[in-house]
Amino acid sequence: MNWIDLIAAVFILIGGVFILIGSIGLIRLPDFYMRLHAPTKATTLGLGSLLMASMLLFTSNNDYFSIHEILITLFLLITAPVSAHMMAKAALHVKTRTREGSKGLKVRDAAQNRSKPEEG
Amino acid sequence: MLDWALLLVSGGVCIALILNLWRLILGPDLPDRILALDTMYINSIALIILYGIHMGSPLYFEAALLIALLGFVSTAALSKYLLRGDIIE
Amino acid sequence: MEANPKFRLLPMPTHSLLLLVVWLLLNNSLAPGHLLLGAFLAVGIPLLVAPLQLAQPSSKRPLLAMRQVLLVMGDIIKANLEVALLVIGPLSRMQPGFVAVPLSIERELPITLLASTISLTPGTVSCELSEDRRFLYVHVLNLVDEQELIATIKQRYEAPLKEIFGC
Amino acid sequence: MALLWILLLPLLGTLVPLMAAKQGRSLIALLTAIAPFVALVLLLLVAPGVFNGQVLATSFNWIPSAGLDLALRLDGLALLFALLILGIGLLIILYARYYLSAKDNMGLFYAYLILFMTAMLGIVLSGNLLQLWFFWELTSVSSFLLISFWSHKSEARKGARMALTVTGAGGLALLAGLLLIGQIVGSYDLGEVLASGDLLRNHAAYPIALVLVLLGAFSKSAQFPFHFWLPHAMAAPTPVSAYLHSATMVKAGIFLMARFYPVLAGTELWFLIVSMTGLMTLLLGAYVALFKHDLKGLLAYSTISHLGLITLLLGMNTQLSTVAAVFHIINHAIFKASLFMAAGIIDHESGTRDMRQLNGLWKYMPYTATLAMVAAASMAGVPLLNGFLSKEMFFAETLDQVTLGSLSWMVPVLATIGAVFSVAYSARFIHDVFFNGEPIDLPKTPHEPPRYMRVPVEILVALCLLLGIFPAYLVGPLLSLASSSVIGGELPYYSLSIWHGFNLPLLMSLLAMLGGLAIYRNRRHLFRFQALFPEPDAKVVFEGAVQRFVAFCALLVGKLENGSLQRYLFLLLLAALILMAGPMIDLNATQGHVSQLPIDAVTLVGALLLGVSALATVLLNRKRLVSLIMLSVVGLLVSLAFARFSAPDLALTQLSVEVVTMILLLLALFFLPQSTPKESNPRRLVRDLSLAGLIGGVIGTINYAMITRPLSSISDFFLENSYSGGGGTNVVNVILVDFRGMDTLGEIAVLGIAALGIYKLIVRMRLYMPSTNSQGLPWSPDKHPVMLAIVSQSLLPLALLVSVYIFLRGHNQPGGGFIAGLITSVAIIQQYIAQGVDFVKQRMRIDYQWVVGSGLFIAVLTGLGSWLFGRPFLTSWFDYFDPPLVGKFELASAMLFDLGVYLTVVGATLLILANLGKLTTSHSPAIKEKG
Amino acid sequence: MEGLYSFSVGLLTACGVFLTLRGRSFPVVVGITLLSYAVNLFLFSSGRLKMDGAAVLGASQSYADPLPQALVLTAIVIGFAMTAFVLILAMRSRADLGNDHVDGRLPPSPKDQK
Amino acid sequence: MLMQHLAALPILLPLLAGCLLLLPPLANNLARHRAFALSVGLLLIAVSTWLLLVTHNQGTQMYFLGDWKPPFGILFVADRLSSLLVLLTGVLVLASMLYATGGEDSTGLHFYPLIMFQVAGINGAFLTGDLFNLFVFFEVLLIASYSLLIHGGGKQRTQAGMHYVILNLVGSSLFLFALGILYGTLGTLNIADMAAKVQNLPEDKLALVKAGGLLLLLVFSLKAALLPLHFWLPRTYAAASAPVAALFAIMTKVGIYSIYRVHTLVFGPQAGDLASLAQPWLWPFALLTLVVGMLGVLASPSLRMLAANLVLLSVGTLLLAAALESPAAISAALYYLVHSTLISAALFLLAGVIGEQRGKPGDRLVAGRPLSQPRLLGAAFFVAAMAIIGLPPFSGFVGKVLLLQAAATTTEMAWMWPALLLSGLASLVALSRAGTTLFWRVSGSNPTSKPAGALQLSGIWLLLLASPLMVVFGSGITDYTQEAATQLFDAQQTLEFILGSGDR
Ligand code: NA
Ligand code: NA
C-alpha cells in the first residue's frame, strides 16, 4: 500500500473523530449555548481533514490536481460562524434556558435586548 | 487500510447522524433543533465525501458543495423565523 | 442600475480575483479555455451583483491580512482540539458564561470578521451585537478569567483588523 | 316532392309572422295564413292519388347510422289528419286575429302556432318512426310555448310545465317503444313496420313495446290517469285550446294508436289496456265535466271524455268500431273546436268564463248563442247533427262487444251512463250560459263579437249540420279511406244513413237524452253531493309532488356531498387501496427472481433515520415548525438515498428543491397558526391510521414485487445514443433536454404557470401579520442582522459562479439548467432574507414575470429552431469546436434549451418568493390588479 | 436491500397518506410533500436499484437505468410547483375564510360529533 | 412546411402564444391581450380543422419529437378521435375567450396566458402517444386550471379551489405510482408499445400490471369525475367564473378520453389476460354517477350548479358507453361528447350573463328582477335546454338515440335505457323549472344592469349554433365518429402503424 493512501487514511480518521465528537457534544452538553460550540467547531476541522484526504486521493488517482474540495472548506469557514451567530441570536431572542451556574447572566439579559451591559 | 478507515469513519458519521436526529427529536427548544439540523447537513457532507472517496468518482463533489450552501441558507432562514417570523421582509 | 450611477468595469476587484481562482478550482484546470471563461465570469458576475453590495472598506495591508488568516487557521485547529477535549471530558469542570466584549471598530465588515474569528476560535461563540455596535456578546464554553479573555480577543484579533482596514 | 313542400311551407311560414311582427295585426294574420293555405291546396291536389288507393311517399337520407330518415308518407289516415290540422288551423289563425288583444305579441303567437302546425303535420306525414318521434316531441315543446304564452300568469307557467313534463315523459316512453319496434323489425321505416305485424305481435318484447307506445299515446291524449294536465292547459289563450286541446294535439295520441293499429292491435292485451283505459276516461271526463263552473274547464273534461270514447272504440278490436273511432275523430274535432271558439267569444265579450256569473246571454248575443247551442247539441249527440251519427255507431259497437264474456253487458251500460252525463253537461253549457236568468256582475256588458271572429265558428257549425244530414256524400269517401288505412285491409259493410229504424242504439240515445236532461234538472242535489268531496287541484298536487321530490334529492345530495375534503380524500384513497390490493392478492410469490443487493450498514442507518424522521414528522405534526424541520430532514435523507443509488442529478435537484420548499413553508407558516388543534376524534384517527397503514403496506409490497423482478426496458437505447445522438455523456440530462425534451418543456411550463397563478393569489391576498410569536414574545427589532447581511452578499457572487459551473457541465456531468437555476434563486433569496425585499428591489429592477416568459420563450424557440432544418420540434443540434489555445468545447442547441429552463426556474421561484415576501411590506400589490 | 428500500417507501407513503387526511391545510401540505417523496422514490426504483452506476458515460462500468431518473426529475419539479401553489392557496384561504381548515369552515366540535 | 408539423401545432401554437403574452410588447396590456388571444383562438380552430381533415383523409398523423422514433422518443398521434377532441377544444376556448371580452378577463391577472397554457395542456393530453408525457400534460392543464379557477377571487372560489387542488395533487401522486408500476414491469412509456408488451406478458408480472392499469383507471376517473370521485366537480364548476367554467367543460372529457384511449388500446379486448380491465368497474359506477347526476340536477339551487350537474350526467353517460366497449357505443358517445360539451359550456356562459343581469339573486333559481335582454337570452337558454335535455330539433336527441341503439343489442339494456331516459326526464323537469323561474317569475324593473355586448354573446351563439348544425350534418358527423371508433378498437393496426414507424 502506498504512503498517500496511508496519509489519507489518517486524515480520514482524524476527520471522523472530530465529526463524531461534535455530534457527541451536541447530545452531551447540558444547554443550548454550550452545545452550539461542539458542532460549529468540530465540524470545520473534521470536514477539513476529510477534504484534505479526498484532495490527496483524487490528485494521486487522476492525472489532474483535484483541489476543488478547498471550496467546500472555504464555504464552511465563511458560513459556519454566521450560522452559529444566527442560531445564538435566535436562542437569546426566544429566551432559551441556560444551564444554572453559568456566569454573566446579566450580560446575557443585556444581550437579549441588545442593550449596553450594566457594569459590575 | 484506506477502505478500513473509510468503513470505520462512515460508521462514525452514521452514529453522529443518529445522535443529531436524537437531538432533533429531543429538542427541547427550537434552537436546539435548528442546531441539530445544521449539524446533520454538515455530517451528510462528510458522508457524501466519504462516499465519493469510496467510489473514487468526483460525481458527488457538487452535492457536497450544494449542501454546504443550502445548509447555511436553511439555518439562516430558520433562525430568522425565530427572530422575526417573517423571513423575507 | 441606479444604485451606483458611475459605471466601473471592475466594481469589486478583489472579488473578481477570488472568482477567477474559484472558477479554476471548480474546474480543476488551468486550460486557456477555462482561464478565458473564468476571466469573463470574473468580470461579468461582479457587474451583475455590484448593486447588491454595501460599500465596505477594502484591506489596506494585504500581507498583514495573510498573516492574520494563517494565525486564525492555527487557532482554529487549537480550538478544535480544546473543544474536543472539553466535550469528552467531565462536564462539571466547565464554567460556561457570557461576556460582553467592548468594540473599537464600527464598520460592518471588520465587525463581521471579528465575530467570525471569535466564533471559530477557542471555546467562544459570538452571540449578539448590541444595538449601537459597541459591544459584542460572546458565549464562552469554559470561562476562567473574563478580563483576560477580553484582552486576548482585543489584541490578538481586533487590533490586526483595525490595522488591516485602517480604521 | 309535393309532400315535402306540405311540410316545408309551414316550417318556413314560422318565420313570416316574426318578420312581419311590426305590421298591422290583420296583415300579420293574412301573411301568416298564406303558407298553411298553400300547403292545404297542395294537399288537396295530391289527395286524388290517395283516394285512388296509392300511398304517396318520399324519403331522403338524414342520419342513416341512426336509422333516421326524412321520410314522408301520405295515406288515408295521414290525409284525414293533415286536412284537420291545416283546415282548422287556418280557421284558428283567423279567429286568433280578433281574439288576441293589442298588447299581446301577435307575431310570436303566430310563429308558435305555425311551428306547432308543422310539428303536427310532421307527425301525421312521417314515414319513419324516429322522425315521427322527432315531431312528436316538437309538438310537446311548441305547445309548451303556446300554453305559457301569457307567461306572467303563474297558472300559465305551471300548466305549461305540467303539460310538458307529462307529455315529455310520455314522449320518452314512446321513444323507447319505437326504438324497440325498430330493433324487432330491423328498420324504422313505417312501411316496413306496418308490414310486419305478426312478427311484432309474436315477439317476446311485444308487451313492453305496446305498453311503452301506449304510455306515449295516453299521456298525449290525456287518458286516465294522465288526464290531469289537460284542464290546466286551459290557461292558454282560447285559440290554442281550440286548436291543440280539441282538434289536433290531443288527437296525436289517438293518431298514434290508429297508426300502429295494424301491427299492435288485435290482441287481448291491446283490448284490455286500451278499451278499459278508454272507458274509464270516458266516464270520468263526462262526470267531472258537469261540475265545472269554468266554461273551458267543462269543455276540457268533455274533451277528455270524448278522447276516452275514441280510445275505447279503438280498443274494441272490431273493424266497425275502428270506423266509428275515425268518424268520431272527425266529428269531435269539428264541434269541439267550434265550442271552444264560442267559449272564447263569450269570454272575450263578457270578460268571464264562470257559468255562475254567465246567465241569459241569449239577449245579448243571440247569433253566437245559436251557433254555440247547435255545436253543444252535436256534442250531446242530438239527431241530425254529426255527433249523433258517430255516437250511434259507438253504441252499436258496444252492444256486440263480447271480449269480456259474461260481463260484456257492462260495456253498453257504462257507455250509456257516459252519454247521459255528456248530455247533462251539454245541457248545462246551453242553459246555464244563455238562459237561466240574468247575468251576475259581469266585467263587461256582453255583445256580439266582430263579424269575422264568428266566421270560423259559423263554418264549423255549418259542417256539424251538413255532416249530420248528408254524411254519406260529404264524409263517406274520406272516412272509408282513413279507416281502411287504419284497419290495413278491406272495410266491413257499414251505412252512414241517419235512420236505421228503431233499434237498441236509438233507444240508448233516447235514454241518454232523457237521463241527461233529468240529471241537469235536478243538478242542485248532485252539486250538493259533489260538494261533499274536496276538489283536488291537480296543479297544486303535481307541483307539490315535484317540490317534495326535489327537496328529497337535495337532502340526498347534501348527505353525499357534505363538503368535507377528508371524506372525499378518504374515498379516493380507499378506492386506490382496493384497486391496487385486489390484483396483489392474486400474486402468489411477492419476491421475484432477481438477485438482490446486500444491505450495508450506512444504508441501513440511512433507512432508519429516514423512517424515524418521517414518523417524527407525523407524530410532531401538531407542532408545525418542528414537523417542518423534520420534513426537511426527510428531504435531506431522500436526496442522500438518490446519491446512494447512483442518481447524482436527482440528489442535487432534491436538495435544492427541498430547501426552497422549506423557505416557502416558513413564509406560509408565518401567516398560519403555529400549532394544529386536536380535533380528530379517536374513531377518525383509527380509520385514517388503518387506511394509511394499508396503503403503505400495499405500495411497499408492490414496490418490492416490482424491483425484484427482471426488467428489460427501452433505456439501453438512451445509453447507447446519448453521446452519439445527443452529444452528452450525462444520459439523464440528455434524456431531459433531448430524448424527452417535451416532458421538460411541459415541466417548466408547469413551473411558470404555477408562478403566475401564485402571483394571482398573492395579489389579492389580505393577511395580517402576527405581532408576537407563538410564545407571545414580540419579534426581535433587529430586521437584518449585520453579519448575515455581510456574509450573504459576499456569498452571492460565489453562488452565481457555482450555478454557472453547474449549468455548463450539466450536459456531460451531473447538473444542468434546473439545478443551476435553483442555486441562483436560492442565492438571491438569501439576499432577500438578509437584506429585505425593498433593498433588493431598489437595486435590481427585474420583472420576474418577464424572466419566466422569456425562459419559456427561449425553450420553445429552441425547439422551433429545428424547423428551419426541416426536422421535428426539439430536434437537437450539437457540434465540437477546437479553436487554437481555447481548447476543445461543445456547442449544443440543448444548452440553449437548458438556458430556457434556467431562466424559467429562476423567474418562477423568485416571482413566488419575492412577492410572498412583499406580502407584509407597506405597499400592497393590489394596485396592479386593474387590467 | 430491495426489501429495506420498499419498506421505507411504504412507510413514507403511509405517513404521507395519514397527514393528507388531516383537517388543517398545513399538515395536509406536509403530508402531500411526504407522499411526493414516497412517489419519487417509488418511480425511481422502477428502474431497479443500482449502486456505483451513475448514468454518466465513462463514470462506471454498468449504468443504472437513466430513464426513471429523468422522470423523477420532472416529477420533482412538478411536485414543487404544485406544493408551492397549494401552500399559497392555503394562505389565501386563511385570508379569505378566516381559518386554516381545508373545508374553509371549522368542523363541529368533538362533543356534538357524537 | 407547416403541413409536416401539423400534428404538433395545436400544442405549440397556444404554448408560444402564452409565452408571448407574458412578454413585451403584449405584457400587461388588456387590449392587446384580447386582440392577440382572439386571433390565436381563430388560428387554433383553423389549424385543428386542417388537422381533422388531414387525419380523416390521409389517415393518422404522427409527430416524432426530437426526431426520436417510437418507442424511445415522445410522439404525438393525431388520429380521428384525438383530432376531433382537439377541434372541440378550439371551439370551446374561442367561445370562452369571446365571452370573457365582456369584462371577465380583467377581474384578475394573466387570464389569456393561462387560457393559452390550459389549451396547450388539454391538446397535449389529447395528442400525446406517451404515457408519462400524458402525465406532464395533465399537470400543465391542471396547474393552469387551478389558476383559472381562482380567477376573479372570492370566498367560494378559494374554498372550492382547496378541494379541487388537493384532490388532484393526490391524484397526480397516484398517477406517478401507476406510471412507476407500468414502467417497472413493461419497461416502456409509449402507449402503443405498452399495448404490445401487455399482449404477451410473463405470468409473474400480470398482477402488477393489473394493479397499475387499475390505478391508472382510478386517476382518469378522478379527472372524469366518476362516482365516488366526482365530489370536486359540482362546486368547482359552480364556483369558477363563467368563461372558465365553460372551458372546464372539456376537462372531464380529458379523463374520459384517456379511459377510451388507454383502456381500449392497452387494456382493451385484445389484451390477453388483462382484457377489458376497466369494464367491471366502469359499469356500476358510471350508472351510479348517472343517478347522482340526476339527483344533483333536480336539487340544483342555481343555474351554474345545474349546468355542473348536467356535466356529471354526461360523464355518467359517456362512461356507460365506455363500459359497453363496442365501436357502436363509442361512436355514439363521441357524438354525444361533442354535443354535451358544447352545450354545457354554453349553459355556463348563459348562467354568467343571466347572473350579471339579475343582480343580487344572481343565477339562483328564485324570482328576481327582469333581465335586460330577456328575448335574446331566453331564446339562447331555450335552445341550450332543449339540446341538453335531448329534445328535437337539437343535437341532444341524436346522441341519445344513438346511445340507446348502441345499448339495445346488449344485456345491459335493461339498466341503461331507463337510466338514460330518466336522466332526460330529470333534465327536462329541472330545466323547465329553471327557465320559467329565471325568465318569467320576474318582478320590478331592471334599471341598472347593462346589456351584454355582441362580442360577448357571440361566444354563446358560437356554441349553440353547433347544436342544430350537428343535427343537419348528422350523417357526416356520425360517419366520422363511427370511423373514429372503429379505428380506436382496431388495436393491432394501430400498434403496427406506430411501432412499425420506428423502423422506417
Ligand atoms: Na250560469
Ligand atoms: Na415578508
JSON list of N, CA, C and O and ligand atoms in Angstrom, two decimals, chain B residues 80 85-89, chain D residues 667 670-671 769 837 913-921, ligand 2:
[
{"chain": "B", "resi": 80, "resn": "LYS", "atom": "N", "xyz": [-33.90, 33.13, 11.36]},
{"chain": "B", "resi": 80, "resn": "LYS", "atom": "CA", "xyz": [-34.61, 34.38, 11.10]},
{"chain": "B", "resi": 80, "resn": "LYS", "atom": "C", "xyz": [-36.08, 34.20, 11.45]},
{"chain": "B", "resi": 80, "resn": "LYS", "atom": "O", "xyz": [-36.73, 35.11, 11.97]},
{"chain": "B", "resi": 85, "resn": "GLY", "atom": "N", "xyz": [-40.04, 35.96, 12.49]},
{"chain": "B", "resi": 85, "resn": "GLY", "atom": "CA", "xyz": [-41.26, 35.36, 11.96]},
{"chain": "B", "resi": 85, "resn": "GLY", "atom": "C", "xyz": [-41.31, 35.48, 10.46]},
{"chain": "B", "resi": 85, "resn": "GLY", "atom": "O", "xyz": [-41.42, 34.50, 9.74]},
{"chain": "B", "resi": 86, "resn": "ASP", "atom": "N", "xyz": [-41.15, 36.71, 10.03]},
{"chain": "B", "resi": 86, "resn": "ASP", "atom": "CA", "xyz": [-41.21, 36.98, 8.60]},
{"chain": "B", "resi": 86, "resn": "ASP", "atom": "C", "xyz": [-39.81, 36.92, 8.04]},
{"chain": "B", "resi": 86, "resn": "ASP", "atom": "O", "xyz": [-39.01, 37.82, 8.28]},
{"chain": "B", "resi": 87, "resn": "ILE", "atom": "N", "xyz": [-39.50, 35.84, 7.30]},
{"chain": "B", "resi": 87, "resn": "ILE", "atom": "CA", "xyz": [-38.09, 35.67, 6.94]},
{"chain": "B", "resi": 87, "resn": "ILE", "atom": "C", "xyz": [-37.70, 36.52, 5.74]},
{"chain": "B", "resi": 87, "resn": "ILE", "atom": "O", "xyz": [-36.55, 36.85, 5.54]},
{"chain": "B", "resi": 88, "resn": "ILE", "atom": "N", "xyz": [-38.69, 36.87, 4.92]},
{"chain": "B", "resi": 88, "resn": "ILE", "atom": "CA", "xyz": [-38.38, 37.80, 3.82]},
{"chain": "B", "resi": 88, "resn": "ILE", "atom": "C", "xyz": [-39.23, 39.04, 4.02]},
{"chain": "B", "resi": 88, "resn": "ILE", "atom": "O", "xyz": [-40.46, 38.97, 3.95]},
{"chain": "B", "resi": 89, "resn": "GLU", "atom": "N", "xyz": [-38.61, 40.15, 4.32]},
{"chain": "B", "resi": 89, "resn": "GLU", "atom": "CA", "xyz": [-39.44, 41.33, 4.61]},
{"chain": "B", "resi": 89, "resn": "GLU", "atom": "C", "xyz": [-38.86, 42.56, 3.94]},
{"chain": "B", "resi": 89, "resn": "GLU", "atom": "O", "xyz": [-37.74, 42.56, 3.49]},
{"chain": "D", "resi": 667, "resn": "LEU", "atom": "N", "xyz": [-42.36, 30.77, 5.02]},
{"chain": "D", "resi": 667, "resn": "LEU", "atom": "CA", "xyz": [-43.08, 32.00, 4.69]},
{"chain": "D", "resi": 667, "resn": "LEU", "atom": "C", "xyz": [-44.57, 31.83, 4.94]},
{"chain": "D", "resi": 667, "resn": "LEU", "atom": "O", "xyz": [-45.25, 32.72, 5.48]},
{"chain": "D", "resi": 670, "resn": "PHE", "atom": "N", "xyz": [-45.74, 31.50, 8.72]},
{"chain": "D", "resi": 670, "resn": "PHE", "atom": "CA", "xyz": [-45.78, 32.75, 9.46]},
{"chain": "D", "resi": 670, "resn": "PHE", "atom": "C", "xyz": [-47.21, 33.27, 9.56]},
{"chain": "D", "resi": 670, "resn": "PHE", "atom": "O", "xyz": [-47.60, 33.88, 10.56]},
{"chain": "D", "resi": 671, "resn": "PHE", "atom": "N", "xyz": [-47.99, 33.04, 8.51]},
{"chain": "D", "resi": 671, "resn": "PHE", "atom": "CA", "xyz": [-49.36, 33.57, 8.49]},
{"chain": "D", "resi": 671, "resn": "PHE", "atom": "C", "xyz": [-50.38, 32.55, 8.96]},
{"chain": "D", "resi": 671, "resn": "PHE", "atom": "O", "xyz": [-51.57, 32.84, 9.00]},
{"chain": "D", "resi": 769, "resn": "MET", "atom": "N", "xyz": [-50.15, 40.29, 9.86]},
{"chain": "D", "resi": 769, "resn": "MET", "atom": "CA", "xyz": [-49.01, 39.54, 10.40]},
{"chain": "D", "resi": 769, "resn": "MET", "atom": "C", "xyz": [-49.10, 39.50, 11.91]},
{"chain": "D", "resi": 769, "resn": "MET", "atom": "O", "xyz": [-49.41, 40.51, 12.55]},
{"chain": "D", "resi": 837, "resn": "VAL", "atom": "N", "xyz": [-36.76, 42.85, 1.15]},
{"chain": "D", "resi": 837, "resn": "VAL", "atom": "CA", "xyz": [-37.30, 43.00, -0.20]},
{"chain": "D", "resi": 837, "resn": "VAL", "atom": "C", "xyz": [-36.95, 44.36, -0.79]},
{"chain": "D", "resi": 837, "resn": "VAL", "atom": "O", "xyz": [-36.42, 44.46, -1.90]},
{"chain": "D", "resi": 913, "resn": "LEU", "atom": "N", "xyz": [-41.41, 33.74, -4.36]},
{"chain": "D", "resi": 913, "resn": "LEU", "atom": "CA", "xyz": [-40.89, 34.05, -3.02]},
{"chain": "D", "resi": 913, "resn": "LEU", "atom": "C", "xyz": [-40.83, 35.55, -2.79]},
{"chain": "D", "resi": 913, "resn": "LEU", "atom": "O", "xyz": [-41.27, 36.05, -1.76]},
{"chain": "D", "resi": 914, "resn": "ALA", "atom": "N", "xyz": [-40.32, 36.27, -3.78]},
{"chain": "D", "resi": 914, "resn": "ALA", "atom": "CA", "xyz": [-40.18, 37.71, -3.57]},
{"chain": "D", "resi": 914, "resn": "ALA", "atom": "C", "xyz": [-41.54, 38.33, -3.31]},
{"chain": "D", "resi": 914, "resn": "ALA", "atom": "O", "xyz": [-41.72, 39.11, -2.37]},
{"chain": "D", "resi": 915, "resn": "ASN", "atom": "N", "xyz": [-42.55, 37.94, -4.11]},
{"chain": "D", "resi": 915, "resn": "ASN", "atom": "CA", "xyz": [-43.87, 38.55, -3.92]},
{"chain": "D", "resi": 915, "resn": "ASN", "atom": "C", "xyz": [-44.49, 38.10, -2.61]},
{"chain": "D", "resi": 915, "resn": "ASN", "atom": "O", "xyz": [-45.17, 38.87, -1.94]},
{"chain": "D", "resi": 916, "resn": "LEU", "atom": "N", "xyz": [-44.24, 36.84, -2.27]},
{"chain": "D", "resi": 916, "resn": "LEU", "atom": "CA", "xyz": [-44.75, 36.37, -0.98]},
{"chain": "D", "resi": 916, "resn": "LEU", "atom": "C", "xyz": [-44.13, 37.21, 0.13]},
{"chain": "D", "resi": 916, "resn": "LEU", "atom": "O", "xyz": [-44.77, 37.56, 1.11]},
{"chain": "D", "resi": 917, "resn": "GLY", "atom": "N", "xyz": [-42.87, 37.56, -0.08]},
{"chain": "D", "resi": 917, "resn": "GLY", "atom": "CA", "xyz": [-42.20, 38.38, 0.91]},
{"chain": "D", "resi": 917, "resn": "GLY", "atom": "C", "xyz": [-42.84, 39.75, 1.00]},
{"chain": "D", "resi": 917, "resn": "GLY", "atom": "O", "xyz": [-43.08, 40.28, 2.08]},
{"chain": "D", "resi": 918, "resn": "LYS", "atom": "N", "xyz": [-43.18, 40.30, -0.15]},
{"chain": "D", "resi": 918, "resn": "LYS", "atom": "CA", "xyz": [-43.75, 41.64, -0.18]},
{"chain": "D", "resi": 918, "resn": "LYS", "atom": "C", "xyz": [-45.06, 41.73, 0.59]},
{"chain": "D", "resi": 918, "resn": "LYS", "atom": "O", "xyz": [-45.54, 42.80, 0.90]},
{"chain": "D", "resi": 919, "resn": "LEU", "atom": "N", "xyz": [-45.63, 40.54, 0.87]},
{"chain": "D", "resi": 919, "resn": "LEU", "atom": "CA", "xyz": [-46.99, 40.49, 1.38]},
{"chain": "D", "resi": 919, "resn": "LEU", "atom": "C", "xyz": [-47.22, 41.47, 2.52]},
{"chain": "D", "resi": 919, "resn": "LEU", "atom": "O", "xyz": [-48.21, 42.18, 2.57]},
{"chain": "D", "resi": 920, "resn": "THR", "atom": "N", "xyz": [-46.27, 41.54, 3.45]},
{"chain": "D", "resi": 920, "resn": "THR", "atom": "CA", "xyz": [-46.50, 42.37, 4.62]},
{"chain": "D", "resi": 920, "resn": "THR", "atom": "C", "xyz": [-45.81, 43.72, 4.50]},
{"chain": "D", "resi": 920, "resn": "THR", "atom": "O", "xyz": [-45.86, 44.51, 5.41]},
{"chain": "D", "resi": 921, "resn": "THR", "atom": "N", "xyz": [-45.14, 43.95, 3.36]},
{"chain": "D", "resi": 921, "resn": "THR", "atom": "CA", "xyz": [-44.50, 45.26, 3.23]},
{"chain": "D", "resi": 921, "resn": "THR", "atom": "C", "xyz": [-45.57, 46.31, 2.95]},
{"chain": "D", "resi": 921, "resn": "THR", "atom": "O", "xyz": [-46.67, 46.00, 2.53]},
{"chain": "G", "resi": 2, "resn": "NA", "atom": "NA", "xyz": [-42.28, 39.26, 4.24]}
]
